[in-house]
XYZ file of C-alpha atoms in Angstrom:
414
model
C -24.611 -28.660 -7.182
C -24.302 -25.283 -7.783
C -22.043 -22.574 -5.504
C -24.298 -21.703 -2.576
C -24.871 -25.749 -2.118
C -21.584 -26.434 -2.217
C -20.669 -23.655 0.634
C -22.829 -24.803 2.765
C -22.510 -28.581 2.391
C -19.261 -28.176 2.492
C -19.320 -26.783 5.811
C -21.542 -29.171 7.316
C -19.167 -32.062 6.675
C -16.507 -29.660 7.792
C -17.529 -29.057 11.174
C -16.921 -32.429 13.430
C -13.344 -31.861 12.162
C -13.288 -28.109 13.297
C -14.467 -29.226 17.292
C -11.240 -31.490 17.550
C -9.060 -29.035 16.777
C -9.821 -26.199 19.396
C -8.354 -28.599 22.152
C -5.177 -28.441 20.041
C -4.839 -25.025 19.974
C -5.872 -23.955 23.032
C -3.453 -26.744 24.638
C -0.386 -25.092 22.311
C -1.467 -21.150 23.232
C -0.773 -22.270 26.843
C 2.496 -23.804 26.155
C 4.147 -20.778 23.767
C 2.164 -18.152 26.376
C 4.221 -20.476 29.365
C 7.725 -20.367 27.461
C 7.503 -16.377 27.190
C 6.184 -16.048 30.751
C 9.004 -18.855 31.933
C 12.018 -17.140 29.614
C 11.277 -13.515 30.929
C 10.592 -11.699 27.620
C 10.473 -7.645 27.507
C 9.818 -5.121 25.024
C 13.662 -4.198 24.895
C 14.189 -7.921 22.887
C 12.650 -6.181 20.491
C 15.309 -4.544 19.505
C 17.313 -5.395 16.495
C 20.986 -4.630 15.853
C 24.088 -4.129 13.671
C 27.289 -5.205 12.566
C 28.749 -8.213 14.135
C 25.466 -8.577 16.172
C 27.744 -9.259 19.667
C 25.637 -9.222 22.681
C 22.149 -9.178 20.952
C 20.068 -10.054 23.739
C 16.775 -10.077 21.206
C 18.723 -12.542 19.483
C 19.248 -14.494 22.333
C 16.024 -14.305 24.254
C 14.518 -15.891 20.459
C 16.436 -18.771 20.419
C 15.584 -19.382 24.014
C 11.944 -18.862 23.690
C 11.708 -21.800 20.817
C 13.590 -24.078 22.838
C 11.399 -23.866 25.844
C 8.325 -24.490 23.291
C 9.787 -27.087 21.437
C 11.393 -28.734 24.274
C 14.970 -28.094 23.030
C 18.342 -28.340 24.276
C 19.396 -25.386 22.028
C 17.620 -23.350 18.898
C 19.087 -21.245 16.398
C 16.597 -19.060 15.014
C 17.891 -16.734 12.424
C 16.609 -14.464 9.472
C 19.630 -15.457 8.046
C 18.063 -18.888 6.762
C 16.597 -17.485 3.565
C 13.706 -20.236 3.340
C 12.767 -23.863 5.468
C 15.005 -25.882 2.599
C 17.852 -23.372 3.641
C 17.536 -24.435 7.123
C 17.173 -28.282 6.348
C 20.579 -28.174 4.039
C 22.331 -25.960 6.361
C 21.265 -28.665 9.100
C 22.152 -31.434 6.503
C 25.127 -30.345 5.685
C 26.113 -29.645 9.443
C 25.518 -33.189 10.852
C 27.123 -35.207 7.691
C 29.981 -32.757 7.642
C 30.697 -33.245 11.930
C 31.562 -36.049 13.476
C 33.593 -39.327 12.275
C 31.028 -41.801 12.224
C 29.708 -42.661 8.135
C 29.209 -40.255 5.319
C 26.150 -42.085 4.989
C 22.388 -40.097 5.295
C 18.703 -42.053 4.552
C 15.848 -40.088 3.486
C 13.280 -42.155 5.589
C 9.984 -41.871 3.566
C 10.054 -41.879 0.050
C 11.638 -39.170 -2.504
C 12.239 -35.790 -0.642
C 10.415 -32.363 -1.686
C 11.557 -31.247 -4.803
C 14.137 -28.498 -3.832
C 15.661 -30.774 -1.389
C 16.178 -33.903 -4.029
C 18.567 -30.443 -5.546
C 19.848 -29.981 -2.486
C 20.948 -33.600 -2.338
C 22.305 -34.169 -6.416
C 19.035 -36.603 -7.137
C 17.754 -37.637 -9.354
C 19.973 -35.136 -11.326
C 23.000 -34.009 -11.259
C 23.540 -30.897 -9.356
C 26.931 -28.614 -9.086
C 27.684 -28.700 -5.254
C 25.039 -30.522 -4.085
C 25.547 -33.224 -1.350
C 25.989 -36.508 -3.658
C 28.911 -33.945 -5.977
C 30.266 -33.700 -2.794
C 30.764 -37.226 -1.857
C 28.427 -37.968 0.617
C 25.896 -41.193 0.349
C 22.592 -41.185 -0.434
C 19.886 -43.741 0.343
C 16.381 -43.422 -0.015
C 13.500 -45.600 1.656
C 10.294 -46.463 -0.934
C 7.410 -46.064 0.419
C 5.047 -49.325 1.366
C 1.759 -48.605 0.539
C 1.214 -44.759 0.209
C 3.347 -44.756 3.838
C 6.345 -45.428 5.403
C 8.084 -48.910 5.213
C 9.372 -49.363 9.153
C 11.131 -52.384 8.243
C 12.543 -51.218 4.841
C 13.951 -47.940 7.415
C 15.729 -50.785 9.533
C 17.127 -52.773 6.559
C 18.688 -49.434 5.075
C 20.223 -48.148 8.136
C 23.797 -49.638 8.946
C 27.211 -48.754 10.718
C 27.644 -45.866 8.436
C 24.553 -44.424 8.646
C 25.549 -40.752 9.567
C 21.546 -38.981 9.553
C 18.452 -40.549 8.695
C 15.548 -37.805 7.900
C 12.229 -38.032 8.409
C 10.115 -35.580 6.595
C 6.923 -35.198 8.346
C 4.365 -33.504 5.739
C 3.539 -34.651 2.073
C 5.651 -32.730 -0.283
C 4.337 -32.565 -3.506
C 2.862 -36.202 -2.848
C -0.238 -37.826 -2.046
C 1.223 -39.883 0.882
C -0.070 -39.419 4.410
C 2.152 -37.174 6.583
C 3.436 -38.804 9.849
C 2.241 -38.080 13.450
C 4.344 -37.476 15.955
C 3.786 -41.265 17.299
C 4.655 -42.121 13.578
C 8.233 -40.468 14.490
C 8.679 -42.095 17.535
C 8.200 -45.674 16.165
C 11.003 -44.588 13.367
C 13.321 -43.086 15.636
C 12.992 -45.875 17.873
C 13.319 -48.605 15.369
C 16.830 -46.244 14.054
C 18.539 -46.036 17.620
C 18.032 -49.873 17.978
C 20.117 -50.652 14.423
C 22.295 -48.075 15.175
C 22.183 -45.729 18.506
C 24.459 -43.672 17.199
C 22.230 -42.624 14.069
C 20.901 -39.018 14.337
C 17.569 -38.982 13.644
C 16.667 -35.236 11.996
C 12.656 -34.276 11.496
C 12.334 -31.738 8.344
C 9.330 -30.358 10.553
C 7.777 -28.430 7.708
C 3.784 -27.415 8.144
C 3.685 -29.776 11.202
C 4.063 -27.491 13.846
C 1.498 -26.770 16.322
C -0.677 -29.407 14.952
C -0.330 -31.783 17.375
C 0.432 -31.275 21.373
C 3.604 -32.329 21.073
C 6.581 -31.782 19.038
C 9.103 -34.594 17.370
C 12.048 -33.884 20.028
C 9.255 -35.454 22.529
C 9.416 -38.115 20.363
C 12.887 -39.550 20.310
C 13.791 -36.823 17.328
C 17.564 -35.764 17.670
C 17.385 -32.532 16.092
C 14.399 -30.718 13.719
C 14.145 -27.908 11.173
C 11.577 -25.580 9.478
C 10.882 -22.859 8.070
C 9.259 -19.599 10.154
C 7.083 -18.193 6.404
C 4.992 -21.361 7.297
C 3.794 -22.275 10.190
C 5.858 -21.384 13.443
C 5.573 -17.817 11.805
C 2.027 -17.526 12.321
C 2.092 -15.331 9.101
C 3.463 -11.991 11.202
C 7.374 -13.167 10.857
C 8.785 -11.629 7.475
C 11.669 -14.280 6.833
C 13.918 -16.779 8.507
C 13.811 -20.378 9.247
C 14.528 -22.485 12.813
C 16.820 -25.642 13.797
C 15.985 -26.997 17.445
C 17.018 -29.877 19.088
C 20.143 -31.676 20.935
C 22.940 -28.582 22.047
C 25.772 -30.327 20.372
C 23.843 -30.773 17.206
C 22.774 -27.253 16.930
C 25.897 -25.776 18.176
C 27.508 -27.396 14.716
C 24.593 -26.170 12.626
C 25.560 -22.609 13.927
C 29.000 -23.397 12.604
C 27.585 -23.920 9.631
C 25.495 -20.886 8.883
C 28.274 -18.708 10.146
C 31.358 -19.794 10.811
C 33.673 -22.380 12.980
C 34.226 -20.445 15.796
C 31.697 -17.819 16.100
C 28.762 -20.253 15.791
C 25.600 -18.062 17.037
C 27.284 -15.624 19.086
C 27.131 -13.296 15.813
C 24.358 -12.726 13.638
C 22.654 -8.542 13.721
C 19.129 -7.973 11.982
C 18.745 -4.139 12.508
C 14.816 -4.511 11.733
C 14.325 -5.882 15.344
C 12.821 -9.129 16.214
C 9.288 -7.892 17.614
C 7.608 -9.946 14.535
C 9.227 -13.137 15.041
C 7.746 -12.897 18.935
C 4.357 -11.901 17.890
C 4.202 -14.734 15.142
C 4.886 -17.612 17.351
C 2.590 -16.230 19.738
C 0.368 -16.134 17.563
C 1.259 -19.668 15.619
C -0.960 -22.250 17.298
C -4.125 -19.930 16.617
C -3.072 -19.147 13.210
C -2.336 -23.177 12.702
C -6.100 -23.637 13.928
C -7.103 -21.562 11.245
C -5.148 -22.782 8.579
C -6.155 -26.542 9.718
C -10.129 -26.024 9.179
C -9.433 -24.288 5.619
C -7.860 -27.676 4.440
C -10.605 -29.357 6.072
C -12.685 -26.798 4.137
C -11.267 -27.164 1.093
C -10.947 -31.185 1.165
C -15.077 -31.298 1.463
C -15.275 -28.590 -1.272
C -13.386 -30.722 -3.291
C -14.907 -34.264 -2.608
C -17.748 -32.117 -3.542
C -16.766 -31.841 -7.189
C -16.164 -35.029 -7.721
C -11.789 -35.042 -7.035
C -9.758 -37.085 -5.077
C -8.519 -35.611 -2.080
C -6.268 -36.407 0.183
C -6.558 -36.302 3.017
C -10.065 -36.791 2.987
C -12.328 -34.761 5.205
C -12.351 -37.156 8.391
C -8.876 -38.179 8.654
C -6.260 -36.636 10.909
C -4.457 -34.183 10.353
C -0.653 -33.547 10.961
C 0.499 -31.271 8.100
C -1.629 -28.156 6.953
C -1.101 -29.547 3.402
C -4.049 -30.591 1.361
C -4.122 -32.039 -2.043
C -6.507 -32.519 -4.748
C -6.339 -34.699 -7.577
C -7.218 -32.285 -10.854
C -7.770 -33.717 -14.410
C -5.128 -31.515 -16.584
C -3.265 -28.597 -16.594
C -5.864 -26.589 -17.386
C -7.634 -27.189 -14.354
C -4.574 -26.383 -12.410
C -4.497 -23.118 -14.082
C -8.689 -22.885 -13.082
C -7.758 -23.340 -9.628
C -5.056 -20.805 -9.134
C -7.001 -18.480 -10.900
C -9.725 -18.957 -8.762
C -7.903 -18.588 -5.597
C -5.925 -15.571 -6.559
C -8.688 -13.629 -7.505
C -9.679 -13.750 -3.803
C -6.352 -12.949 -2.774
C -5.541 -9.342 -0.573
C -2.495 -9.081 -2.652
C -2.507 -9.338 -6.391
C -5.782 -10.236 -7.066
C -5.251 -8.709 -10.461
C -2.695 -11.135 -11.224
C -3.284 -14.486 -13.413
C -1.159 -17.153 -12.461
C 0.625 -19.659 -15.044
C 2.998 -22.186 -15.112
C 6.913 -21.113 -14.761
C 10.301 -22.426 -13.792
C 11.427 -21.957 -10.605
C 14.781 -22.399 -8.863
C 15.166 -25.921 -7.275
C 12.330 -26.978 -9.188
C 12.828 -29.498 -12.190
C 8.895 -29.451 -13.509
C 7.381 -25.837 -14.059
C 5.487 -24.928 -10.823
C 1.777 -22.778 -11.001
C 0.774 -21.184 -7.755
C -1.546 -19.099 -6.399
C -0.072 -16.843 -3.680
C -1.374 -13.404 -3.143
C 0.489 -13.155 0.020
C 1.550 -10.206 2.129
C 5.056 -12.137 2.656
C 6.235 -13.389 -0.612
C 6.144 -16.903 -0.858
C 4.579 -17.591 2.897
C 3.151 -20.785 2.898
C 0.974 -20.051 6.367
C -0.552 -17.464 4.269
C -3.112 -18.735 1.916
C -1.995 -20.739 -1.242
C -1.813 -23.273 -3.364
C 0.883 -24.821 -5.487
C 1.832 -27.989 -7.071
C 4.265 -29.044 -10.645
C 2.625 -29.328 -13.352
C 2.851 -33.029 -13.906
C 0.270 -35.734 -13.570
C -1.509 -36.050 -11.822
C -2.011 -32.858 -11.835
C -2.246 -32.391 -7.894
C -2.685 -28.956 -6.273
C -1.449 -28.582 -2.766
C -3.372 -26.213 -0.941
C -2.111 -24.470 2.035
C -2.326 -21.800 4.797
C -4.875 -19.149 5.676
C -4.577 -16.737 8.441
C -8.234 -16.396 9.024
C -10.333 -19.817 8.320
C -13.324 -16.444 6.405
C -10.535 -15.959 3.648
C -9.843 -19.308 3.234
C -13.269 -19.997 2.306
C -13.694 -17.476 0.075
C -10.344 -18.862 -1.544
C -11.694 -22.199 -2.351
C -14.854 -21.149 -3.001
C -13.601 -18.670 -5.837
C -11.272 -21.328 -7.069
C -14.723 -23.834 -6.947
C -16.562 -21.443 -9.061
C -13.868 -20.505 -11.443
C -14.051 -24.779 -12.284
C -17.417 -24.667 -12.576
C -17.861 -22.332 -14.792
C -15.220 -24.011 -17.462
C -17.422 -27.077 -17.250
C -20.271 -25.406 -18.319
C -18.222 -23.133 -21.306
């Protein structure tokens, strides 16, 4: 097939995808445009401020705009988290550190994403990391590409301080889980052990479903607000949400015992972080029917994808299975080409902090490393998977995977 064919094909088996997502977004507009209604917001939260940050009322009104959308207790939302695995460790960190019950966490499906296995000591050594500080690790295989319920149930015992459920891929070909998929865990947890805190790493799932994991039986979440809960306006920052008690001590953490998040200035103002999770669920919608996109632009060429085109969707992640490095490389370069930012740029592979395999990425994005923006990513390692991601407007998205389509072809005809 050549380029044009593929476009349009493409598209075709796109589209029955693309009509069962509008009810989705429309549905989640509603509910972020009914928590700023219902919480009173005015231009004056805009406002950023200084120092000690005492009194910020933009500050305030942020954290009580999330938890009305995610159905919170309590949210700290800070630009102070410096990325989503920031916000997961601080959160980590928080709940094994509180509390006398076990020193004992479970990572509930399969290996974690690579910067949080650093985050954790596994399956290297780190200096500081959770394991060099004494705290127990357990990890649940997966059972068939998905999580084991049983082999959750098994691993969870009187000790069991945290188990976390991550709800997209990673840098894995497993499915992600559906809210429904977090209730069932959460409910089979609290039955072993009721006083288990069950913490969602909430990463690209936001917005893509109706509901949210605290509907679900989830104790306390996390994410990041470059991905998707930023709808691409908010410049930095990351979010914890969930029971009051549990956040309150994640506050502690970030800042310190005793000031919690009554401190905190950001003398920019907070005007971006409103506008991005107003705009999220749209910008989600968008970012959904690029994967979809890219999945049938890939099946295609003749890769593995997963998911495949029909399948639900509850991450913005999408994967394709590449041949070799090289093609990696083929792909980036492809996709940056067509980026708005650093088009001129030719991705290769590199090191990266947290990162144990070198990483390539595309990413010409107007906030650096925003992963609602479009890009695509993966460690060089077989199988040589690309993760695609992101893409405020579904028009640049095409033209993303399209350029990255043609950039392949063209190799297998050199």
């Amino acid at each position: 097939m050549n380029l044009d064919s593929i476009r349009d094909e493409a598209l075709r088996m796109a589209e029955p995808q693309f009509k069962k997502f509008k009810p989705i977004a429309l549905h989640n507009t509603k509910k972020v445009l009914e928590a700023f209604k219902e919480c009173q917001l005015s231009d004056y939260h805009f406002n950023g401020s200084s120092g000690y940050g005492y009194n910020d009322s933009g500050r305030e009104k942020l954290d009580e705009v999330f938890a009305h959308v995610f159905k919170a207790e309590k949210a700290l939302v800070r630009a102070h988290f410096v990325s989503g695995t920031h916000a997961l460790a601080t959160t980590l960190i928080a709940l094994l550190g509180s509390g006398k019950q076990g020193k004992e966490f479970v990572y509930a499906v399969g290996a974690p994403y690579d910067t949080m296995q650093s985050v954790i000591g596994v399956p290297h050594p780190v200096r500081n990391s959770l394991v060099e500080r004494g705290f127990i690790y357990k990890e649940v295989p997966l059972k068939d590409n998905t999580y084991d319920l049983d082999g959750i149930v098994a691993a969870v015992n009187e000790s069991t301080r945290v188990v976390v459920i991550q709800r997209s891929r990673g840098y894995s070909t497993r499915e992600p889980l559906s809210v429904l998929d977090i209730e069932k865990i959460c409910k089979a947890v609290k039955a072993k052990n009721p006083k288990t805190i069950c913490f969602v790493d909430n990463c690209y799932g936001e917005f893509t479903e109706t509901t949210e994991p605290l509907e679900h039986g989830a104790d306390i979440m996390a994410g990041s607000l470059i991905k998707n809960a930023g709808g691409g306006i908010a410049p930095t920052g990351g979010y914890v949400a969930g029971k009051e008690t549990l956040v309150e001590d994640v506050a502690y953490e970030l800042t310190a015992p005793g000031l919690g998040d009554h401190m905190g200035s950001y003398s920019p103002g907070y005007r971006l972080f409103f506008q991005g999770l107003f705009l999220a669920p749209h910008v989600v919608l968008q970012a959904l029917k690029g994967a979809v996109y890219t999945a049938a632009v890939g099946t295609l060429l003749g890769y593995e994808v997963f998911p495949k085109v029909d399948s639900d969707r509850f991450d913005l992640i999408q994967a394709i299975n590449l041949n070799n490095a090289d093609e990696m490389e083929q792909f980036c370069r492809g996709m940056q080409a067509y980026s708005p930012v650093d088009a001129h740029v030719r991705p290769v592979p590199g090191d990266m902090p947290g990162y144990t395999d070198q990483i390539i990425m595309a990413g010409g994005t107007f906030v650096q490393g925003s992963s609602i923006e479009l890009s695509a990513d993966g460690p060089v390692r077989a199988p040589y998977t690309i993760f695609m991601q992101g893409g405020l407007v579904f028009e640049h998205s095409m033209l993303g995977i399209l350029g990255s389509a043609e950039e392949i072809l063209a190799n297998r005809k050199a």
